[in-house]
XYZ file of C-alpha atoms in Angstrom:
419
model
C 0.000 0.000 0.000
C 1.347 3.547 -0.713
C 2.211 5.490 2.394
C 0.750 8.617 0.864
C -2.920 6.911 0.346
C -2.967 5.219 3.375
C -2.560 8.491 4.919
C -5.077 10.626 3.023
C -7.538 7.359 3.664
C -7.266 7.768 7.159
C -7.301 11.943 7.156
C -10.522 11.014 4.956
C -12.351 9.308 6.972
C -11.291 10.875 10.300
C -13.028 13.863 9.258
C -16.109 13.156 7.780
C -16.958 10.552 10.818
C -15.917 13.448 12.784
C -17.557 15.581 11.251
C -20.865 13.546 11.383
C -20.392 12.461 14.964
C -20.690 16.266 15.534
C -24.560 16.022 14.237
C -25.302 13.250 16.293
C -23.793 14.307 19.632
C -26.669 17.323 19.106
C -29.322 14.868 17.280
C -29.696 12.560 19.759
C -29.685 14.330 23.074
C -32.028 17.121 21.438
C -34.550 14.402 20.103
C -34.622 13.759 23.796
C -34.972 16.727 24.976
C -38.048 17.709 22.792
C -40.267 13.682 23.815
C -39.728 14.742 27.416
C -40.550 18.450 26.602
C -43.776 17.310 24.761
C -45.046 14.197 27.022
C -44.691 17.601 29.609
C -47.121 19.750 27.411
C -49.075 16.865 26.702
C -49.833 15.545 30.237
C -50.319 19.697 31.471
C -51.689 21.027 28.567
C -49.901 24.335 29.426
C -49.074 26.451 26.289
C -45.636 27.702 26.635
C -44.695 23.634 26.462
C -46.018 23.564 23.493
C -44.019 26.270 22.349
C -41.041 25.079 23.655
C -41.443 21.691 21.884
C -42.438 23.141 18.529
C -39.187 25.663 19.106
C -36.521 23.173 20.502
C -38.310 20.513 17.943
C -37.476 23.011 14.901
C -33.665 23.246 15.721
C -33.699 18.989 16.000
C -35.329 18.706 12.119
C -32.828 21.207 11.036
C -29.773 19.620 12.678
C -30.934 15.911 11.623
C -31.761 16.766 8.056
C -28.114 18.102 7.137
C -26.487 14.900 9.549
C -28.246 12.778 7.198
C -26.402 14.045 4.545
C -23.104 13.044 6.213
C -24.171 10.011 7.638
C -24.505 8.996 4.028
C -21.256 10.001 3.038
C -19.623 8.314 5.784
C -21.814 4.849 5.154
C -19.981 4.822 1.269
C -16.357 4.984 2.442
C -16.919 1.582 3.873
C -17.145 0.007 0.384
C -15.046 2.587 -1.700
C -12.163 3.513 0.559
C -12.088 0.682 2.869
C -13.410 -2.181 1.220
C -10.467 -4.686 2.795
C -12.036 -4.227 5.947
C -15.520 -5.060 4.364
C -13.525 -8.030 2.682
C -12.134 -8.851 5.537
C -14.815 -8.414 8.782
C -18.204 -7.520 6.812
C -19.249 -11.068 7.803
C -19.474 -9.683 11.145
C -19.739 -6.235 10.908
C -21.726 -5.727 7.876
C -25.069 -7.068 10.120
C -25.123 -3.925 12.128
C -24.497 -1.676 9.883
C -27.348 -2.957 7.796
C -29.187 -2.511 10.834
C -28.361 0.944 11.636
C -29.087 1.762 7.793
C -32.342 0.515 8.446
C -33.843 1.507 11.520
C -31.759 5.249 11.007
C -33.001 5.923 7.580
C -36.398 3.960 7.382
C -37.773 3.880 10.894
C -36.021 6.922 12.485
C -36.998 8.924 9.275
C -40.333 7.640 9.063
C -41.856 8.406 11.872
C -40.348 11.844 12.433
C -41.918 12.253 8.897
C -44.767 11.142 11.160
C -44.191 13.479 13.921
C -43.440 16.929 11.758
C -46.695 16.657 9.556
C -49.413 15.119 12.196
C -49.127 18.272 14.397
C -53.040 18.731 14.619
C -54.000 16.170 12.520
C -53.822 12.627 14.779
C -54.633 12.340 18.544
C -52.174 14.230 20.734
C -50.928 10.607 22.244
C -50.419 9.348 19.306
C -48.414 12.212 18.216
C -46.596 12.143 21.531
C -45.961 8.372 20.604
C -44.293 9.082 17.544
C -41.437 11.268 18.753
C -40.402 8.631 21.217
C -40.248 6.132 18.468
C -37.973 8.728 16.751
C -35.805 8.911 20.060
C -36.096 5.196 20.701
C -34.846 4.697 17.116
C -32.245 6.785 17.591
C -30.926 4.802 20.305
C -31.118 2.272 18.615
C -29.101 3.571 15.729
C -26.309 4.415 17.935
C -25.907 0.946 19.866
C -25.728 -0.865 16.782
C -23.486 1.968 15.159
C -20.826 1.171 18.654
C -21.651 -2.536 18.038
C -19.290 -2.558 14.858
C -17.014 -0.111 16.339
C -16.866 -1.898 19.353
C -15.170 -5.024 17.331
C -12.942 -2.947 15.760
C -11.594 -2.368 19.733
C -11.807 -5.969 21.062
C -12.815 -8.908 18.540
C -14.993 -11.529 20.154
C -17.310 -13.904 18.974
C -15.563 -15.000 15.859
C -12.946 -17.186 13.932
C -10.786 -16.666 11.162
C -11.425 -19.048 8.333
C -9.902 -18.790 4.615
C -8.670 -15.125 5.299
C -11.973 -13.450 6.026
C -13.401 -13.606 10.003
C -16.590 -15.360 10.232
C -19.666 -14.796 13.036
C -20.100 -17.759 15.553
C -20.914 -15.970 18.480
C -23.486 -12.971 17.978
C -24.293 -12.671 21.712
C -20.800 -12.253 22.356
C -20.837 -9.591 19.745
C -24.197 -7.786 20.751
C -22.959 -7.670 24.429
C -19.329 -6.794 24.068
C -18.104 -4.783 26.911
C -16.292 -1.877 24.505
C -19.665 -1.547 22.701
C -21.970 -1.445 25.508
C -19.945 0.990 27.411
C -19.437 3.139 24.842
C -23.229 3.416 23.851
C -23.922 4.825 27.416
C -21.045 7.178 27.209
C -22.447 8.469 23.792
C -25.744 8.752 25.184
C -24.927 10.539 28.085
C -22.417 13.331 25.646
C -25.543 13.820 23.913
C -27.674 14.586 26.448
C -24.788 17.024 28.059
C -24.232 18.543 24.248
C -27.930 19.126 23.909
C -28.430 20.374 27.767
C -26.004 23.224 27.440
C -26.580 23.978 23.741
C -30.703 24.722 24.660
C -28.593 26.368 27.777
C -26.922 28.777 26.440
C -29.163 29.160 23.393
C -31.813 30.281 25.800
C -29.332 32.025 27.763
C -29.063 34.117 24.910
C -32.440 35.321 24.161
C -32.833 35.985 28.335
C -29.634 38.495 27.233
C -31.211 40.179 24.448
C -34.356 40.462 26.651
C -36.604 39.087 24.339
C -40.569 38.542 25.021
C -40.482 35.457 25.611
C -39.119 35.620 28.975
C -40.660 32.678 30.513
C -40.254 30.389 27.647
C -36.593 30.577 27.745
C -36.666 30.581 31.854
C -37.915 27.468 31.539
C -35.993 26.575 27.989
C -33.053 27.402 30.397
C -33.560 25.462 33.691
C -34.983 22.251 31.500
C -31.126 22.465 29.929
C -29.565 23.097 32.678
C -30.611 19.894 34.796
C -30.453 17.922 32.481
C -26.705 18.770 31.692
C -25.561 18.251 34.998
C -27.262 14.754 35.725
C -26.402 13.762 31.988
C -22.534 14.364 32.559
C -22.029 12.384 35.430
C -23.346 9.379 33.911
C -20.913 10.257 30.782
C -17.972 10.688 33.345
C -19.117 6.936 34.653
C -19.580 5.268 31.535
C -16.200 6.420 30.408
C -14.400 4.860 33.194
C -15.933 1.862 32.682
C -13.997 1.481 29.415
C -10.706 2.228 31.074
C -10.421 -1.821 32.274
C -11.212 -2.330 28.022
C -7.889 -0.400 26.832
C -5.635 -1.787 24.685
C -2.244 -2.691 26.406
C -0.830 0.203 24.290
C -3.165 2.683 24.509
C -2.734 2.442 28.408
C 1.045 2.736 27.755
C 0.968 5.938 26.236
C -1.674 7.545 28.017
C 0.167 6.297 31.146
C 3.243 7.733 29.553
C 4.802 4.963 30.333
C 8.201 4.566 28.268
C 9.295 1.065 29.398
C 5.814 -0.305 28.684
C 5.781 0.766 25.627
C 9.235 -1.156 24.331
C 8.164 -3.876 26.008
C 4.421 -4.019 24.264
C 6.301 -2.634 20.841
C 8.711 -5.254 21.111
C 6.125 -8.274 22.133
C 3.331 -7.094 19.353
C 6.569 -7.428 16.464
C 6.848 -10.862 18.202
C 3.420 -12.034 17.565
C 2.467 -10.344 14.339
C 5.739 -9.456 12.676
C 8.016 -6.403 12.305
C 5.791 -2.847 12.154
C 5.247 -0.391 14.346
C 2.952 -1.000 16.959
C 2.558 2.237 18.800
C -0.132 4.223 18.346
C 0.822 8.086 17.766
C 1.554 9.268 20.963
C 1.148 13.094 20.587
C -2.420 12.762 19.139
C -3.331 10.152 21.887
C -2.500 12.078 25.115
C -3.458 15.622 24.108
C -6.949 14.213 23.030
C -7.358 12.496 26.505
C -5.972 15.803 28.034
C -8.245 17.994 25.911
C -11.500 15.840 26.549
C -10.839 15.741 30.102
C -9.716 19.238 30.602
C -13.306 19.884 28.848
C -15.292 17.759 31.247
C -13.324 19.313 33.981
C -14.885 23.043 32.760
C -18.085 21.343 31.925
C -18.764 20.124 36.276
C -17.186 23.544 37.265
C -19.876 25.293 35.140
C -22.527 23.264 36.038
C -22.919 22.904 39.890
C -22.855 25.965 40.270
C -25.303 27.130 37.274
C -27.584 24.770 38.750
C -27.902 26.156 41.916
C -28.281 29.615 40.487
C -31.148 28.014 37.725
C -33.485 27.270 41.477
C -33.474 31.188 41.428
C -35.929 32.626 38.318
C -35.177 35.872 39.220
C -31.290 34.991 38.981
C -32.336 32.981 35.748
C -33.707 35.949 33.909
C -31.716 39.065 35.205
C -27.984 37.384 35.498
C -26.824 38.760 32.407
C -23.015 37.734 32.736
C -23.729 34.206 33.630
C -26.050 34.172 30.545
C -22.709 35.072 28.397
C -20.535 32.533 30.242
C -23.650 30.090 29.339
C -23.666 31.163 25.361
C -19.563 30.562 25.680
C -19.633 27.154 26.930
C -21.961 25.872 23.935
C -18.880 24.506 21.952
C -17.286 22.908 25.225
C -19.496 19.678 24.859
C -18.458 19.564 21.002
C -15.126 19.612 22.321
C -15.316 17.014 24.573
C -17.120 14.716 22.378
C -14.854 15.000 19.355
C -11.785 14.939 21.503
C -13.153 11.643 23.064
C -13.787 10.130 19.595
C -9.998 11.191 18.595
C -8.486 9.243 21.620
C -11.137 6.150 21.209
C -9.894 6.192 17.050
C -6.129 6.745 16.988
C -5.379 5.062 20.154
C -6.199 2.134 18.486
C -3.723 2.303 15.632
C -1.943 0.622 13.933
C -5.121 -1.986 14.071
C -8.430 -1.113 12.104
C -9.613 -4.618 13.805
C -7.341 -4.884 17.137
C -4.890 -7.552 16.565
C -6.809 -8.743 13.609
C -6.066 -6.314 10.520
C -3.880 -3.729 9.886
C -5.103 -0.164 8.880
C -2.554 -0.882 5.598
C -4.083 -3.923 4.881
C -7.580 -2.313 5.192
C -7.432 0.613 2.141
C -8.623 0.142 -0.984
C -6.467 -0.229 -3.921
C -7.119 3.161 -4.956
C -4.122 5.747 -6.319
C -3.063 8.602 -4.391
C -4.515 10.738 -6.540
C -8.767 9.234 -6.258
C -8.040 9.452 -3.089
C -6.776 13.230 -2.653
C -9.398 14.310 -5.157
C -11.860 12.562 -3.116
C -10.897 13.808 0.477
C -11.180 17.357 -1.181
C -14.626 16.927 -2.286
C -15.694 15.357 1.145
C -13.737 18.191 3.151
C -15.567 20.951 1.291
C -18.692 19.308 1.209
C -18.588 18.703 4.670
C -17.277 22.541 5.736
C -20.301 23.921 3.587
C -22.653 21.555 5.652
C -20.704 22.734 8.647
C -21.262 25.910 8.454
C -24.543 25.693 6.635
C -26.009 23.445 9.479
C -24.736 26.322 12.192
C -26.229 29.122 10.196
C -29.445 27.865 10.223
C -29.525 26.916 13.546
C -28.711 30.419 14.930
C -30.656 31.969 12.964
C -33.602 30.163 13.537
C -32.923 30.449 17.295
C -32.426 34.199 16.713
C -35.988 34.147 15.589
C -37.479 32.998 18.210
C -40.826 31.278 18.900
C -42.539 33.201 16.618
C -41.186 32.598 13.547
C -41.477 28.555 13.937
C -43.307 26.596 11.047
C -43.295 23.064 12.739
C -46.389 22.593 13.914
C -48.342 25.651 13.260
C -51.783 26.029 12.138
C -52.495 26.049 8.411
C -53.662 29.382 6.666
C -57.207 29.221 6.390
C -57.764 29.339 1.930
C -59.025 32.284 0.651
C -62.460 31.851 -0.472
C -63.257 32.083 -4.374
C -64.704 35.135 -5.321
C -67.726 33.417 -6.466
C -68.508 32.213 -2.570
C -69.396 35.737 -1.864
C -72.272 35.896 -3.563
């Protein structure tokens, strides 16, 4: 394998799975956010609910309808940039993925389809049933998503017949330790991303002192604790994958020089000469980043907590509501920092002690490849950038410029009906 396309494969593909993981840090925690919003209007029948869910509902359709877009994009590099690891492990991994296709794209889609056009038009439990399907789906998406990756980490449940890995254990598989960890840690970085982000987008409007003052008091506090509650359960579930570590991953986040010769020098035993250490710079200061970001995130929110039991503090606070707006990208931060020490950690393995990231690429020149990672890196700035746009400035708007859900426009009557 060229050097050169090995490396633009792997640049490719970290960024638009980063880049996509960004959408569904928000996507999923805000899907929550808006079922528990709406089973609240729907059980109290109180108006400003509804107006929160048809507000904080608006900003989810907007920010799943672009991550579609590169969920899709990241779903074809499997087959065109990386099919020696389909070759190689789509016996096993190809069944989730399938499954993640389908309930992300058919039932995910379909009933939010559901959800955004029966406003009015089905019974109001029925409605309130369909966006929990949507965040059940979602869910589901994301286990089965960290079911595949979590093979990647720590193969079980499989042998290795005729140069391909075939399933004899899906159990195993289903209930593997890295995957099942990791889903709860996602879950939980959602719900944090989406906490602070309706936060400190409410935290805004209270700034601007905008009408709708109790709206976003509530908008605010509803953030707020779930944030808190949210990260401590993220802070759990990622310790629980600290006993899962490779060897040398531990190594050199341990910084530990003499375990790392010894692990470099036992892995060239095993499975030939290479190197066997993952890069060490990109390892540590992505474990020191995301934690340095958690660390901000718990300082932040005890004490914004305590201050959210105070409405008057809630609405007339002005500098906390800036330090609130600030911290909106810290979550992003942590969760894309996590994903970066999770990824590279790993290498040199794209299946731990299984398959080399080399022997993974598809025979594809350097030049496909560049021309490709071009294409994807623009594509995915614009939708970037595009995605962030809208959202503000449909926040900016406010409540009263929301479409989802709103009352159709009587028709005007034909000029004959007058008379």
């Amino acid at each position: 394998m060229d050097p050169e396309t090995l490396d633009l494969a792997r640049l490719q593909f970290a960024l638009t799975a980063g880049g996509h993981f960004l959408f569904v840090a928000l996507t999923i925690g805000l899907a929550t956010l808006v079922a528990c919003v709406q089973t609240w209007a729907t059980l109290s029948r109180n108006p400003v609910h509804e107006r929160m869910t048809r507000f904080w509902g608006q900003l989810y359709v907007i920010n799943y309808a672009v991550g579609i877009v590169t969920g899709l994009v990241m779903e074809f590099q499997f087959g065109l940039a990386w099919s020696g690891l389909m070759h190689t492990a789509g016996n096993v991994i190809g069944a989730s993925l399938a499954m993640e296709a389908l309930v992300a794209f058919f039932l995910e889609s379909t009933f939010l389809g559901l959800w955004i056009f029966g406003w009015g038009r089905v019974n109001r439990w029925v409605h309130l049933g369909f966006i929990w399907v949507v965040v059940l789906t979602a869910y589901a998406s994301a286990y089965w998503i960290m079911v595949s990756n979590g093979f990647l980490h720590n193969p079980v449940g499989y042998e290795h017949s005729d140069g391909v890995l075939r399933l004899t254990d899906a159990w195993a598989v289903l209930t593997n330790p890295t995957a099942t960890t990791a889903f709860w840690h996602i879950l939980g970085g959602s719900l944090v991303t989406a906490g602070v982000f309706v936060a400190g987008m409410s935290a805004l409007h209270l700034f601007r002192r905008t009408a709708e003052v109790e709206l976003f008091t509530k908008s605010l506090r509803t953030g707020l604790f779930t944030a808190l509650p949210a990260l401590f359960v993220t802070v759990v579930a990622g310790s629980m994958q600290f006993p899962h570590l490779q060897p040398m991953k531990d190594a050199v986040l341990s910084q530990d020089g003499d375990r790392v010769v010894e692990l470099q020098a036992e892995l060239a035993g095993r499975f030939g000469p290479g190197d066997y250490v993952p890069p060490e710079a990109w390892t540590a200061t992505a474990a020191i980043v995301m934690l340095l970001a958690f660390a901000l995130l718990l300082y932040l929110l005890v004490p914004s907590v305590l201050l959210a039991l105070f409405k008057p503090v809630v609405r007339r606070f002005r500098l906390w509501h800036l330090v609130l707006v600030a911290a909106v990208p810290l979550p992003f931060l942590a969760m894309i920092s996590g994903w970066v020490f999770r990824e590279v950690g790993r290498q040199p393995w794209v299946v731990y002690g299984v398959l080399r990231v080399e022997d993974a690429v598809s025979d594809v020149s350097a030049t496909a490849m560049r021309t490709s990672l071009l294409l994807f890196t623009v594509l995915f700035g614009l939708l970037l950038v595009v995605n962030w746009w809208l959202l503000v400035r449909q926040a900016l708007r406010g409540p009263g410029a929301v479409a989802l859900g709103r009352a159709p426009e009587p028709e005007p009557r034909p000029i004959s009906a007058a008379f």
